[in-house]
Short mmCIF file of C-alpha atoms in Angstrom, two decimals:
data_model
loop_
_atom_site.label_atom_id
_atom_site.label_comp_id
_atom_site.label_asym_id
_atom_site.label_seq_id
_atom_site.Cartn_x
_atom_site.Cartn_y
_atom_site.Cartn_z
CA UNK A 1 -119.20 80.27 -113.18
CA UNK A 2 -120.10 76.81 -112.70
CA UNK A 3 -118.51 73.97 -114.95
CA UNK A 4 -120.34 72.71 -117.31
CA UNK A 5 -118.82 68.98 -117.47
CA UNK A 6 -119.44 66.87 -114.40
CA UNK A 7 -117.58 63.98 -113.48
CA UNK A 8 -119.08 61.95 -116.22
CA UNK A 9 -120.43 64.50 -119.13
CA UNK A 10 -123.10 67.14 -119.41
CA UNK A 11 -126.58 65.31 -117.83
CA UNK A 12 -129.51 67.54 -116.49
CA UNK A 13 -133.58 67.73 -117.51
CA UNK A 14 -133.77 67.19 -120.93
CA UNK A 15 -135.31 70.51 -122.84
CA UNK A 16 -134.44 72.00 -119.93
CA UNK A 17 -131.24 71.87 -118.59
CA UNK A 18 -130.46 69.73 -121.65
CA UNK A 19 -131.90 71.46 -124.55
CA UNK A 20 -131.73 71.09 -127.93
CA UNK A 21 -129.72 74.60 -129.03
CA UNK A 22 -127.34 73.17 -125.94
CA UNK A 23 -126.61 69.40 -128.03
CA UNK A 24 -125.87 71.54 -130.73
CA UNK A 25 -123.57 74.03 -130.01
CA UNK A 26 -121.74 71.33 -127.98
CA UNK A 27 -121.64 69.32 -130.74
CA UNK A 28 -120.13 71.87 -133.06
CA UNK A 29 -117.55 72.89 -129.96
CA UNK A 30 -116.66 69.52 -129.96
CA UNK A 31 -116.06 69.09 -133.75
CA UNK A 32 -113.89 72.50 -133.82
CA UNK A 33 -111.59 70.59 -130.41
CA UNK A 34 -111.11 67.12 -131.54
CA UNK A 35 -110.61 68.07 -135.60
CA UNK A 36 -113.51 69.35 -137.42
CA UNK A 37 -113.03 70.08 -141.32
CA UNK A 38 -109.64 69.31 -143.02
CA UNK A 39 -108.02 68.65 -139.82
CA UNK A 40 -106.42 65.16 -140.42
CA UNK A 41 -104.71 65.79 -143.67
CA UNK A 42 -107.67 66.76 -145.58
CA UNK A 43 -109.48 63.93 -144.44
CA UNK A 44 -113.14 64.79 -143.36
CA UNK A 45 -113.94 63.56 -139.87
CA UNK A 46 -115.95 61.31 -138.76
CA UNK A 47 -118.29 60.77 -135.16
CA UNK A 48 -120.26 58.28 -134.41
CA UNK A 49 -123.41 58.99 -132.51
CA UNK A 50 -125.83 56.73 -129.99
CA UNK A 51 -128.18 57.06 -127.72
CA UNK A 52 -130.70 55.19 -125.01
CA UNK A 53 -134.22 54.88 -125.71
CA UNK A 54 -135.63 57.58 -123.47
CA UNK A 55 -137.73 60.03 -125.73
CA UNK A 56 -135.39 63.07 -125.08
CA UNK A 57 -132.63 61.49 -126.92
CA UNK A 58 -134.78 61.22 -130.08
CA UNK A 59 -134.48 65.01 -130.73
CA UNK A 60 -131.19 65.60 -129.00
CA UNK A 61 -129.16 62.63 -130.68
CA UNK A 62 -130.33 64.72 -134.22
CA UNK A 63 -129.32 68.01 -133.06
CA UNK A 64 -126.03 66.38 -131.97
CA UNK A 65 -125.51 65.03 -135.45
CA UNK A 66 -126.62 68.56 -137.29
CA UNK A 67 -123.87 70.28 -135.30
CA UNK A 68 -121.49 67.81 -136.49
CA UNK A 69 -122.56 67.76 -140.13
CA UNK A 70 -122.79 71.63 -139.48
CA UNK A 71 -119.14 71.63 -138.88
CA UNK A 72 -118.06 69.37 -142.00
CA UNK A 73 -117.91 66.44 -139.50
CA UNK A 74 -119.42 62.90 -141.49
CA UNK A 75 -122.01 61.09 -138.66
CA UNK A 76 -122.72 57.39 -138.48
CA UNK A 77 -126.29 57.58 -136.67
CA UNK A 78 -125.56 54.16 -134.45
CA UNK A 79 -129.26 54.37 -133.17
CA UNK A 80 -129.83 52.91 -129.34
CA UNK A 81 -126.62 51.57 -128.15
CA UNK A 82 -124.94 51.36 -124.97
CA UNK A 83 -122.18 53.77 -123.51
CA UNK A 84 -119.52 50.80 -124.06
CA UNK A 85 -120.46 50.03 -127.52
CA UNK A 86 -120.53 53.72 -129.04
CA UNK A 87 -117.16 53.99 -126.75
CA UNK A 88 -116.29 50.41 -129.20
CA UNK A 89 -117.32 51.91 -132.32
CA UNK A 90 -115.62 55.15 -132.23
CA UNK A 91 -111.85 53.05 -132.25
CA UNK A 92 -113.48 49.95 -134.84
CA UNK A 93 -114.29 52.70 -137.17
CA UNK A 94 -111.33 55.46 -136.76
CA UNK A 95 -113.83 57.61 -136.13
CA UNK A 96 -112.17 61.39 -135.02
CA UNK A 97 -114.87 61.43 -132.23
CA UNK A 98 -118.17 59.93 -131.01
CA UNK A 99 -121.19 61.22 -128.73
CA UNK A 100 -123.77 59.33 -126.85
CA UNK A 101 -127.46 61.02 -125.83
CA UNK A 102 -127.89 59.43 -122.02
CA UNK A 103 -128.53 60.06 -118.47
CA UNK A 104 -127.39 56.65 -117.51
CA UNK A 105 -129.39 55.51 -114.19
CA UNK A 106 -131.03 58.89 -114.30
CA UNK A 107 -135.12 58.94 -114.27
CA UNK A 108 -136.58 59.44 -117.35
CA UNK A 109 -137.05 63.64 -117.78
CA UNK A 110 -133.65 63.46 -117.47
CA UNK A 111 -130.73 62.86 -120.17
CA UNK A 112 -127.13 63.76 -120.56
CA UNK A 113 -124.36 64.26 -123.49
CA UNK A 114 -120.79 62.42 -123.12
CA UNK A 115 -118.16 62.68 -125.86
CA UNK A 116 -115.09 60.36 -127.00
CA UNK A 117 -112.15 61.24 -128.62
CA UNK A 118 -110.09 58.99 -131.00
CA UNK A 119 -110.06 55.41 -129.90
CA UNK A 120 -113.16 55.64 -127.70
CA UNK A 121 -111.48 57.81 -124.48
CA UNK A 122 -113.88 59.85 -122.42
CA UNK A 123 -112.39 63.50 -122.65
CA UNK A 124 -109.80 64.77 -120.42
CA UNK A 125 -110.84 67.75 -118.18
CA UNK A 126 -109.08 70.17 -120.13
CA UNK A 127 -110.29 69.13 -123.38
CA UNK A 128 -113.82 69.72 -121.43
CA UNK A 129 -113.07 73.14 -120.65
CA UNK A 130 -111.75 74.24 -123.99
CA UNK A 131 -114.96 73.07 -125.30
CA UNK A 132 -117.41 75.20 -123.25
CA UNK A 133 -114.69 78.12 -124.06
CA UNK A 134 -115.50 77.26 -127.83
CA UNK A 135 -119.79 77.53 -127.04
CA UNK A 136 -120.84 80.55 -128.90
CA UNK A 137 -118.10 81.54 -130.76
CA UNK A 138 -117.59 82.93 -134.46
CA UNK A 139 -116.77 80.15 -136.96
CA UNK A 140 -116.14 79.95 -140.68
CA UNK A 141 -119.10 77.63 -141.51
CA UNK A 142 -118.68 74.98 -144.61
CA UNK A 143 -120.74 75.12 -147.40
CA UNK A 144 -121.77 72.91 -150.33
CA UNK A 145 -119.84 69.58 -150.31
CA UNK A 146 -117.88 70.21 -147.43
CA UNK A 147 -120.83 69.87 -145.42
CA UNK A 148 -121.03 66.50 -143.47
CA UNK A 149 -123.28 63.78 -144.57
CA UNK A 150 -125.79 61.66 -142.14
CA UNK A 151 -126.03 58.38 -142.42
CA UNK A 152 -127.40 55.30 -140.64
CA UNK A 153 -124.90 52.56 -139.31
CA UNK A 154 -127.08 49.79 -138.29
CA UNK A 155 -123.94 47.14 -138.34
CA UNK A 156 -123.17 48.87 -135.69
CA UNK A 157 -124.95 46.46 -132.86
CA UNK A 158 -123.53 43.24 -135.28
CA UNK A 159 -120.15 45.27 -134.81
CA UNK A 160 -120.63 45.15 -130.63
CA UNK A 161 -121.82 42.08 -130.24
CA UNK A 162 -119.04 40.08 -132.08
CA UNK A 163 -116.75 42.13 -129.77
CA UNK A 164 -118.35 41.11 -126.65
CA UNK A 165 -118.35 37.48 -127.79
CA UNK A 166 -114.58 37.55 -129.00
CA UNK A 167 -113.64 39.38 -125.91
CA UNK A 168 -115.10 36.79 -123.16
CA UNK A 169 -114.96 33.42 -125.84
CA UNK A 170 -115.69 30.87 -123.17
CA UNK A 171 -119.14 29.10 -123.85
CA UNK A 172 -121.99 29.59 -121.49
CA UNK A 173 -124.22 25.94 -122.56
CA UNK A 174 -125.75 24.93 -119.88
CA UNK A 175 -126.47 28.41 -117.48
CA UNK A 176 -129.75 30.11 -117.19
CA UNK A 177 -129.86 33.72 -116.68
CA UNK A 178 -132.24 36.34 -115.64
CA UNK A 179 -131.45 39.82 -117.64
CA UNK A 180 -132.72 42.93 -116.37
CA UNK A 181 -131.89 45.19 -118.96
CA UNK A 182 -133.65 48.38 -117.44
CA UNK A 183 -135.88 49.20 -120.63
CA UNK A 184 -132.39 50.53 -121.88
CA UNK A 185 -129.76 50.71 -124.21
CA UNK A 186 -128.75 46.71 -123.67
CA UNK A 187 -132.27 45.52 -124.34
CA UNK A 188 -131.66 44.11 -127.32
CA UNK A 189 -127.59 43.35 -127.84
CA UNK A 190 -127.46 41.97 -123.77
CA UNK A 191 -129.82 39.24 -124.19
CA UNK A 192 -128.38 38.27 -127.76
CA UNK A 193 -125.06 38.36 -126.70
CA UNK A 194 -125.92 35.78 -123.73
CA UNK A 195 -128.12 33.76 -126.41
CA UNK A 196 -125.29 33.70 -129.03
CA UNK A 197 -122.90 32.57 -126.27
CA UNK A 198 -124.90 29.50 -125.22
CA UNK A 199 -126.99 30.76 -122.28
CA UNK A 200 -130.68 29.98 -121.63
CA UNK A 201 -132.30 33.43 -121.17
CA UNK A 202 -134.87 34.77 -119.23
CA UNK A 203 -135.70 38.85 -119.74
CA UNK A 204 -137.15 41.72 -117.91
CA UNK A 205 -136.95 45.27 -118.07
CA UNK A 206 -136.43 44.82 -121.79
CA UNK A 207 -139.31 46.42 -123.49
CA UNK A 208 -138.05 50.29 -123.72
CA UNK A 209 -141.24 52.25 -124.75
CA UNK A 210 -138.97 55.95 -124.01
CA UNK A 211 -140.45 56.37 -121.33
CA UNK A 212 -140.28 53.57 -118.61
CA UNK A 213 -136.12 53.94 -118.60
CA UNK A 214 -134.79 52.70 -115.42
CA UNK A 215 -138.52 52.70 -113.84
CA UNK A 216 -138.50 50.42 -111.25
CA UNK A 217 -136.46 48.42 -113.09
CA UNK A 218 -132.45 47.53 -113.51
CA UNK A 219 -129.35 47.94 -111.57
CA UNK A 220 -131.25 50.50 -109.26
CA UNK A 221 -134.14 48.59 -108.24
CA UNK A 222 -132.77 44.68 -107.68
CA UNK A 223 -135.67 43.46 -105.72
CA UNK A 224 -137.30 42.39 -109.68
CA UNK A 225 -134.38 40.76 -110.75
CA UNK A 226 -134.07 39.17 -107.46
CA UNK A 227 -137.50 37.79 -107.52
CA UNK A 228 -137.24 36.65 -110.83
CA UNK A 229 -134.26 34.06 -110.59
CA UNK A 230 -135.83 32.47 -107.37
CA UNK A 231 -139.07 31.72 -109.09
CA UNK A 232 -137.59 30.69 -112.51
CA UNK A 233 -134.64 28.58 -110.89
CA UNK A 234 -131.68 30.43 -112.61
CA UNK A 235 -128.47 29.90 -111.67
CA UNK A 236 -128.08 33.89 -111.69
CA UNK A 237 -129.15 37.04 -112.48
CA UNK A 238 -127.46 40.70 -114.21
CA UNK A 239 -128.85 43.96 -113.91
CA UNK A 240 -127.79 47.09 -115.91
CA UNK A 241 -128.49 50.51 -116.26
CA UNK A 242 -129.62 52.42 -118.28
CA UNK A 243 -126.74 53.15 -120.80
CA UNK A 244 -125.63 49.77 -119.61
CA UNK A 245 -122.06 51.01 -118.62
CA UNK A 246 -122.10 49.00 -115.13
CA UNK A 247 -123.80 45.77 -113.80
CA UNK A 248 -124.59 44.13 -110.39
CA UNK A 249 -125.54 40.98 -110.10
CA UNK A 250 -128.07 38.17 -108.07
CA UNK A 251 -126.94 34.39 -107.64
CA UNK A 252 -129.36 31.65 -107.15
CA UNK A 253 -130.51 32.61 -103.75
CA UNK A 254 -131.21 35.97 -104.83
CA UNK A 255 -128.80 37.78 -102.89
CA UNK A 256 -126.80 40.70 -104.01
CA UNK A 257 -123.16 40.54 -105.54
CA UNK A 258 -122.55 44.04 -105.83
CA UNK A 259 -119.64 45.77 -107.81
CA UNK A 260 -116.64 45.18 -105.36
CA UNK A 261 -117.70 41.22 -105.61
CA UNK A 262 -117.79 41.13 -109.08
CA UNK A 263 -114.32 42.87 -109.18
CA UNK A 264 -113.08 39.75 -106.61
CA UNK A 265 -114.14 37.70 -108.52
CA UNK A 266 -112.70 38.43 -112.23
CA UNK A 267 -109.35 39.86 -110.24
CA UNK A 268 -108.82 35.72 -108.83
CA UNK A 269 -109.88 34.27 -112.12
CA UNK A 270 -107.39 36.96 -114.28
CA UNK A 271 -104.67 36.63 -111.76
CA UNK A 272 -105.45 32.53 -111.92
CA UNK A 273 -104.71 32.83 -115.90
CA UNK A 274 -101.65 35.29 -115.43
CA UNK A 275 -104.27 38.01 -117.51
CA UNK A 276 -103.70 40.35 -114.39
CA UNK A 277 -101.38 42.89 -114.73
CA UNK A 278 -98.74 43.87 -111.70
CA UNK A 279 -101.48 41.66 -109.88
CA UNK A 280 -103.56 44.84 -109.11
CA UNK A 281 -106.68 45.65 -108.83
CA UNK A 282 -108.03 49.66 -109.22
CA UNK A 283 -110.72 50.74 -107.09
CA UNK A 284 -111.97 53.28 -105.02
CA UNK A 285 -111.76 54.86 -101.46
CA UNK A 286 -115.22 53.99 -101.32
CA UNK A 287 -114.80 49.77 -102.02
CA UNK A 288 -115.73 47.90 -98.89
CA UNK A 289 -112.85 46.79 -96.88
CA UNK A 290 -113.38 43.11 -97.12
CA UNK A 291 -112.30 43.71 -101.10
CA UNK A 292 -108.92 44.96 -99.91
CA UNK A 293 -108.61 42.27 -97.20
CA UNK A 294 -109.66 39.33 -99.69
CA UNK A 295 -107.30 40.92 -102.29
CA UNK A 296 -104.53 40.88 -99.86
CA UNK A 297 -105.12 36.66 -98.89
CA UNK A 298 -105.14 36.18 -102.81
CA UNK A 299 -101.89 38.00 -103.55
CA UNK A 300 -103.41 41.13 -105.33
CA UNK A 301 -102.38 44.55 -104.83
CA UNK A 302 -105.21 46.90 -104.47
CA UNK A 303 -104.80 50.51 -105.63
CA UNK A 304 -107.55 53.09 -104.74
CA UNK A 305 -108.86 56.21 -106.55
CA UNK A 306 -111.40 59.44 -105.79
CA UNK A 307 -115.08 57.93 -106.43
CA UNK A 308 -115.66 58.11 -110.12
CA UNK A 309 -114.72 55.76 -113.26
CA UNK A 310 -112.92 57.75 -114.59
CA UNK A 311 -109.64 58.45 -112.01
CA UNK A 312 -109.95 54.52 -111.54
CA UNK A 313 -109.53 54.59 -115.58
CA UNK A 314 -107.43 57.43 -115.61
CA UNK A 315 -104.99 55.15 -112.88
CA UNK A 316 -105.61 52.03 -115.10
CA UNK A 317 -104.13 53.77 -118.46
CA UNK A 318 -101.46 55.18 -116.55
CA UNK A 319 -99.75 52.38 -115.32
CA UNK A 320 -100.97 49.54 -117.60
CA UNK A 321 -103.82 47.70 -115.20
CA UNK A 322 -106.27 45.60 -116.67
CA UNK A 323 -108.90 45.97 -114.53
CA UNK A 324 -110.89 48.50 -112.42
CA UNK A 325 -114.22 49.51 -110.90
CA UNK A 326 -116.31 50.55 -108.70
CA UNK A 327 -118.79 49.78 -105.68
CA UNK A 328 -121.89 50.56 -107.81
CA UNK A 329 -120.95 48.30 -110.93
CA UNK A 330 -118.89 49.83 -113.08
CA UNK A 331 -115.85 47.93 -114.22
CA UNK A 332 -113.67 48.08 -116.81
CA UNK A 333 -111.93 45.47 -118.52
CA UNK A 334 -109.28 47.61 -120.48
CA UNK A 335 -107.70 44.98 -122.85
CA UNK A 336 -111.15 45.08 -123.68
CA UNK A 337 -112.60 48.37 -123.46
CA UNK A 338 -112.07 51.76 -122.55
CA UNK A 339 -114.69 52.33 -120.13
CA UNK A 340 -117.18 50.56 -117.88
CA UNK A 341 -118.93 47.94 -119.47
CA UNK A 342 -122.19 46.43 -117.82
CA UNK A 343 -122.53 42.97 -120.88
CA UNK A 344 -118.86 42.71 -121.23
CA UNK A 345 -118.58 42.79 -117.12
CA UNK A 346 -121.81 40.03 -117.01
CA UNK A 347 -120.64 38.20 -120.10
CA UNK A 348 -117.20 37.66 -117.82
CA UNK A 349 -118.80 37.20 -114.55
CA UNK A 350 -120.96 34.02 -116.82
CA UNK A 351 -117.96 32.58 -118.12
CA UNK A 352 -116.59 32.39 -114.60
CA UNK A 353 -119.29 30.60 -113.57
CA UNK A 354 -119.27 27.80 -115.44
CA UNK A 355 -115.60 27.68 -116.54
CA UNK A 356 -115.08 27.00 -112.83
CA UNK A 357 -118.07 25.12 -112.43
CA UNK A 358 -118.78 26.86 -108.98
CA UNK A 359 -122.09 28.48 -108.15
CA UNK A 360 -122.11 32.35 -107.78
CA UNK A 361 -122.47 32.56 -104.52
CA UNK A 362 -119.32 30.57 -103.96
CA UNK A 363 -117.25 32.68 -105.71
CA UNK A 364 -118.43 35.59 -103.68
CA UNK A 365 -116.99 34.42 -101.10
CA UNK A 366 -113.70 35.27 -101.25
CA UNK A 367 -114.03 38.41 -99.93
CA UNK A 368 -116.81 39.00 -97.00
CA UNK A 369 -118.15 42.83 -96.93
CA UNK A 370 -117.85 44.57 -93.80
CA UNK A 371 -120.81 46.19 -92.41
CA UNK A 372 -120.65 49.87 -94.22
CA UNK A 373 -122.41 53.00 -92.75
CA UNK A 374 -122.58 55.81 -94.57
CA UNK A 375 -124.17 59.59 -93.11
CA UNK A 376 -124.62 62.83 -95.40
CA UNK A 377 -124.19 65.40 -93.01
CA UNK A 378 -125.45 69.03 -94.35
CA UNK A 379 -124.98 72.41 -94.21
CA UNK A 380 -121.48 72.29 -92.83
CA UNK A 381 -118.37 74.12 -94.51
CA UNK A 382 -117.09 71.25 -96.25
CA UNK A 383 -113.93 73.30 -97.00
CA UNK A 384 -112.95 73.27 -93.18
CA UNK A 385 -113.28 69.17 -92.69
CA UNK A 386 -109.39 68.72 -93.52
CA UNK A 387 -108.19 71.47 -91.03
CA UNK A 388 -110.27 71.30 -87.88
CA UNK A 389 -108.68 69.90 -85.51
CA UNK A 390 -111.67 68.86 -83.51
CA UNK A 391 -112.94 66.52 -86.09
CA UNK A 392 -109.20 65.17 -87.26
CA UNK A 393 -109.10 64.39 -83.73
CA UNK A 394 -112.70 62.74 -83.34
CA UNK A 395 -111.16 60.46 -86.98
CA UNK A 396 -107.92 59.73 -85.47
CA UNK A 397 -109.76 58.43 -82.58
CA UNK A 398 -112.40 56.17 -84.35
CA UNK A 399 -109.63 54.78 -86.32
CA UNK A 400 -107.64 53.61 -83.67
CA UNK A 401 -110.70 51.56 -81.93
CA UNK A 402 -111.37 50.07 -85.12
CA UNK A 403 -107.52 49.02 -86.01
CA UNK A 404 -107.44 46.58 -88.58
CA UNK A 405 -111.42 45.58 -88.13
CA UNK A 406 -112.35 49.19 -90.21
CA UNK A 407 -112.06 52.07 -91.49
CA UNK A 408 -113.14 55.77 -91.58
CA UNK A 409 -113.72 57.91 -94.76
CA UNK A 410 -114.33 61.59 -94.80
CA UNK A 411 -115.61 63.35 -98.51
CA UNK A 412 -116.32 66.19 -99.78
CA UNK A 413 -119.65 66.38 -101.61
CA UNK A 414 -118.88 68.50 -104.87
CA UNK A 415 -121.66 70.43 -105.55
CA UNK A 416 -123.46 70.73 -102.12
CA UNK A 417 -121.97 72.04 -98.50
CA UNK A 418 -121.71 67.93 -97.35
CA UNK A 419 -119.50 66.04 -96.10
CA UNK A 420 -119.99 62.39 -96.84
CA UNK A 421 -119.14 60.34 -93.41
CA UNK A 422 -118.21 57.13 -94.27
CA UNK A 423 -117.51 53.97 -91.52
CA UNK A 424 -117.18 50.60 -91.92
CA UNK A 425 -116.65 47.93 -88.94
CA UNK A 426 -116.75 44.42 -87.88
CA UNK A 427 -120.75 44.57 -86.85
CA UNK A 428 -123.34 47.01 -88.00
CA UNK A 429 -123.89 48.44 -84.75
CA UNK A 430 -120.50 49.51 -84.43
CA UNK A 431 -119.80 51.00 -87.65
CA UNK A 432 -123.46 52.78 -87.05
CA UNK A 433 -122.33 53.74 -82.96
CA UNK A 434 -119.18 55.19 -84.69
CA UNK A 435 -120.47 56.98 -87.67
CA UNK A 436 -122.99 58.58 -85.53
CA UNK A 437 -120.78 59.98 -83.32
CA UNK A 438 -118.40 61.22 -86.18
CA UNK A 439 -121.44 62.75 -87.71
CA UNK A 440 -122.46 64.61 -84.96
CA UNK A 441 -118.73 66.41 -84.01
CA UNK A 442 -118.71 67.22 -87.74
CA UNK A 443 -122.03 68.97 -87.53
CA UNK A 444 -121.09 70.61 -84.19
CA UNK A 445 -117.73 71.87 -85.08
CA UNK A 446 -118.37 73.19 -89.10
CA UNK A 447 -121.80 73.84 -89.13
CA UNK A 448 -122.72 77.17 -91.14
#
């Protein structure tokens, strides 16, 4: 049987895959795992519940919070919040647990469930699995008083927002900034945040409707944003997803500063204020070279992950980092924040502008991004890539042409028969010349 909990939650076509019967039994499943009725002393639980605008999480987000109340569990009803800020809410309030209606960069049809436990932690795979063990089962249901009660927490965004602005305090007077806010879940609190903090701010993509979500607009389509700070002069630009849990970014030329950049960038300003802890930076396999090689020159320690936020959090709580992330834009500031947080991340990225007063394109420059080439190749037997010795051979011998100018990366997709070929070199035409030729003995020698 296929697990229901992907890498980051339960996401699929709303009333669909994602129905409402689905948000609810989850929802009680989840109340029964992480406390439920009477579980903390006789203290009824609480869960705090958000969602993005898309029109899916309208219905879902209140069959989320009947299952709760169902289950004696006490909702605050957050309304449309980011990822970050329910993750916030959940530890400001003491809540038991917290649950937040999104499919993140997702198209609209599509939407998703995530849950926190106490303190605003995504849930540990096991805790996952107990849950779907718990869908469907026989319960003792509470009646009368014991019954949880609904209510609306519209502090909530105040809440958020002060957070953000105590967590990055450094003034932003002066900087103009292009927010694309993805008709999301930041389109309000981003652009206040930036306003409150001094910043002149210009807006797209911030007019959510439900159903223009991440349509041609945010961190997934930067051609908008780029256009938009070359023709209103701003000294940068921050895009976000939909749930707003990661952020790229566009300096005054309107060129990209993707997620490994950003993570340069704060890593030298933290480790320039002693805020970096061990000097290390968390990332993953999949981070660009150039990050490791401009970490290396600055006297950071780099230490790499599986692809997904959360084994580069996982990694980060273990041993105490401060900060994390990956390619696409999601970082995580944990002294801060327990996961990826796309205002907090621009908010910081600001601040380093003008603190330093050096343009953002400058400050990308400490690292330089190797030329990355990356093939799907299908319908092999993924399970064989580790063990054939053909294709070990054809990696052993890319890497050793490439020495210390690249790299090779094999991955397994984890839900189709893939394998992800990954090469990155000095030039584009030889990272292309040697992924090519990887992809082709990997097709030849596990093909189904």
């Amino acid at each position: 049987m296929a697990r229901l909990f992907g890498t980051d939650g339960v996401r699929g076509l709303a009333n669909k895959d994602i129905t409402a019967e689905l948000a609810l039994d989850l929802s009680v499943a989840v109340a029964h795992e992480m406390g439920g009725q009477g579980a903390f002393g006789g203290k009824r639980a609480t869960a705090v519940v958000g969602r993005d605008p898309r029109a899916s999480g309208e219905f879902l987000s209140s069959a989320v919070m009947a299952g709760f109340a169902s289950a004696g569990v006490d909702v605050l009803d957050a309304g449309v919040l980011p990822t970050p800020a329910i993750a916030y809410l959940v530890s400001r309030m003491s809540a038991e647990m917290g649950a937040m209606l999104s499919a993140s960069h997702n198209a609209m049809p599509d939407n998703g469930l995530k849950f926190f436990a106490r303190g605003g932690h995504k849930l540990a795979d096991e805790i996952e699995d107990r849950i779907s063990e718990r869908l469907g089962g026989e319960w003792e249901r509470p009646t009368g008083a014991a019954v949880g009660r609904i209510r609306p927490f519209p502090r909530g965004a105040e809440f958020y927002i002060d957070h953000l602005l105590t967590s990055v305090p450094g003034r932003l007077d002066g900087l103009r900034i292009v927010i694309d806010a993805a008709h999301g879940a930041a389109s309000a609190v981003g652009p206040e945040a930036f306003r409150r903090a001094g910043a002149t701010v210009d807006v797209i993509g911030g007019d959510p409707d439900g159903l223009n979500i991440n349509d041609g607009a945010g961190s997934t389509h930067l051609e908008h944003l780029q256009e938009a700070v070359r023709l209103r002069g701003a000294d940068m630009g921050v895009a976000f997803d939909g749930d707003a849990d990661r952020c790229l970014a566009v300096d005054a030329n309107g060129e990209e500063i993707d997620g490994d950049q950003i993570m340069a960038i704060l890593a030298v300003a933290m480790h320039e204020r002693g805020q970096l802890h061990d000097d290390t930076l968390v990332a993953t396999v999949m981070s660009n070279l150039g990050l490791i090689q401009a970490m290396e020159r600055e006297g950071i320690t780099v230490v790499q992950t599986a692809v997904g936020d959360r084994y580069v959090l996982e990694e980060m709580r273990a041993k105490g980092y401060s900060l994390g992330g990956e390619q696409s834009g999601h970082v995580i500031l944990l002294d801060h924040g327990t996961t990826g947080d796309g205002v907090l991340t621009a908010l910081a990225l600001a601040q380093r502008v003008v603190s330093s007063g050096t343009p953002l394109h400058e400050l990308a420059g400490v690292m330089k991004r190797l030329p990355q080439v990356l093939i799907n190749v299908k319908g092999v037997d993924k399970t064989r890539v580790e063990g054939d010795e053909g294709v070990q051979a054809e990696v052993a011998r890319v890497t050793e042409e490439l020495g210390a100018d690249g790299r090779v990366l094999l991955r397994k997709s984890g839900t189709e028969p893939v394998v992800r070929v990954m090469v990155e070199a000095d030039t584009q035409e030889r990272a292309q010349g040697f992924a090519d030729a990887l992809a082709a003995v990997v097709k030849e020698r596990l093909a189904l």
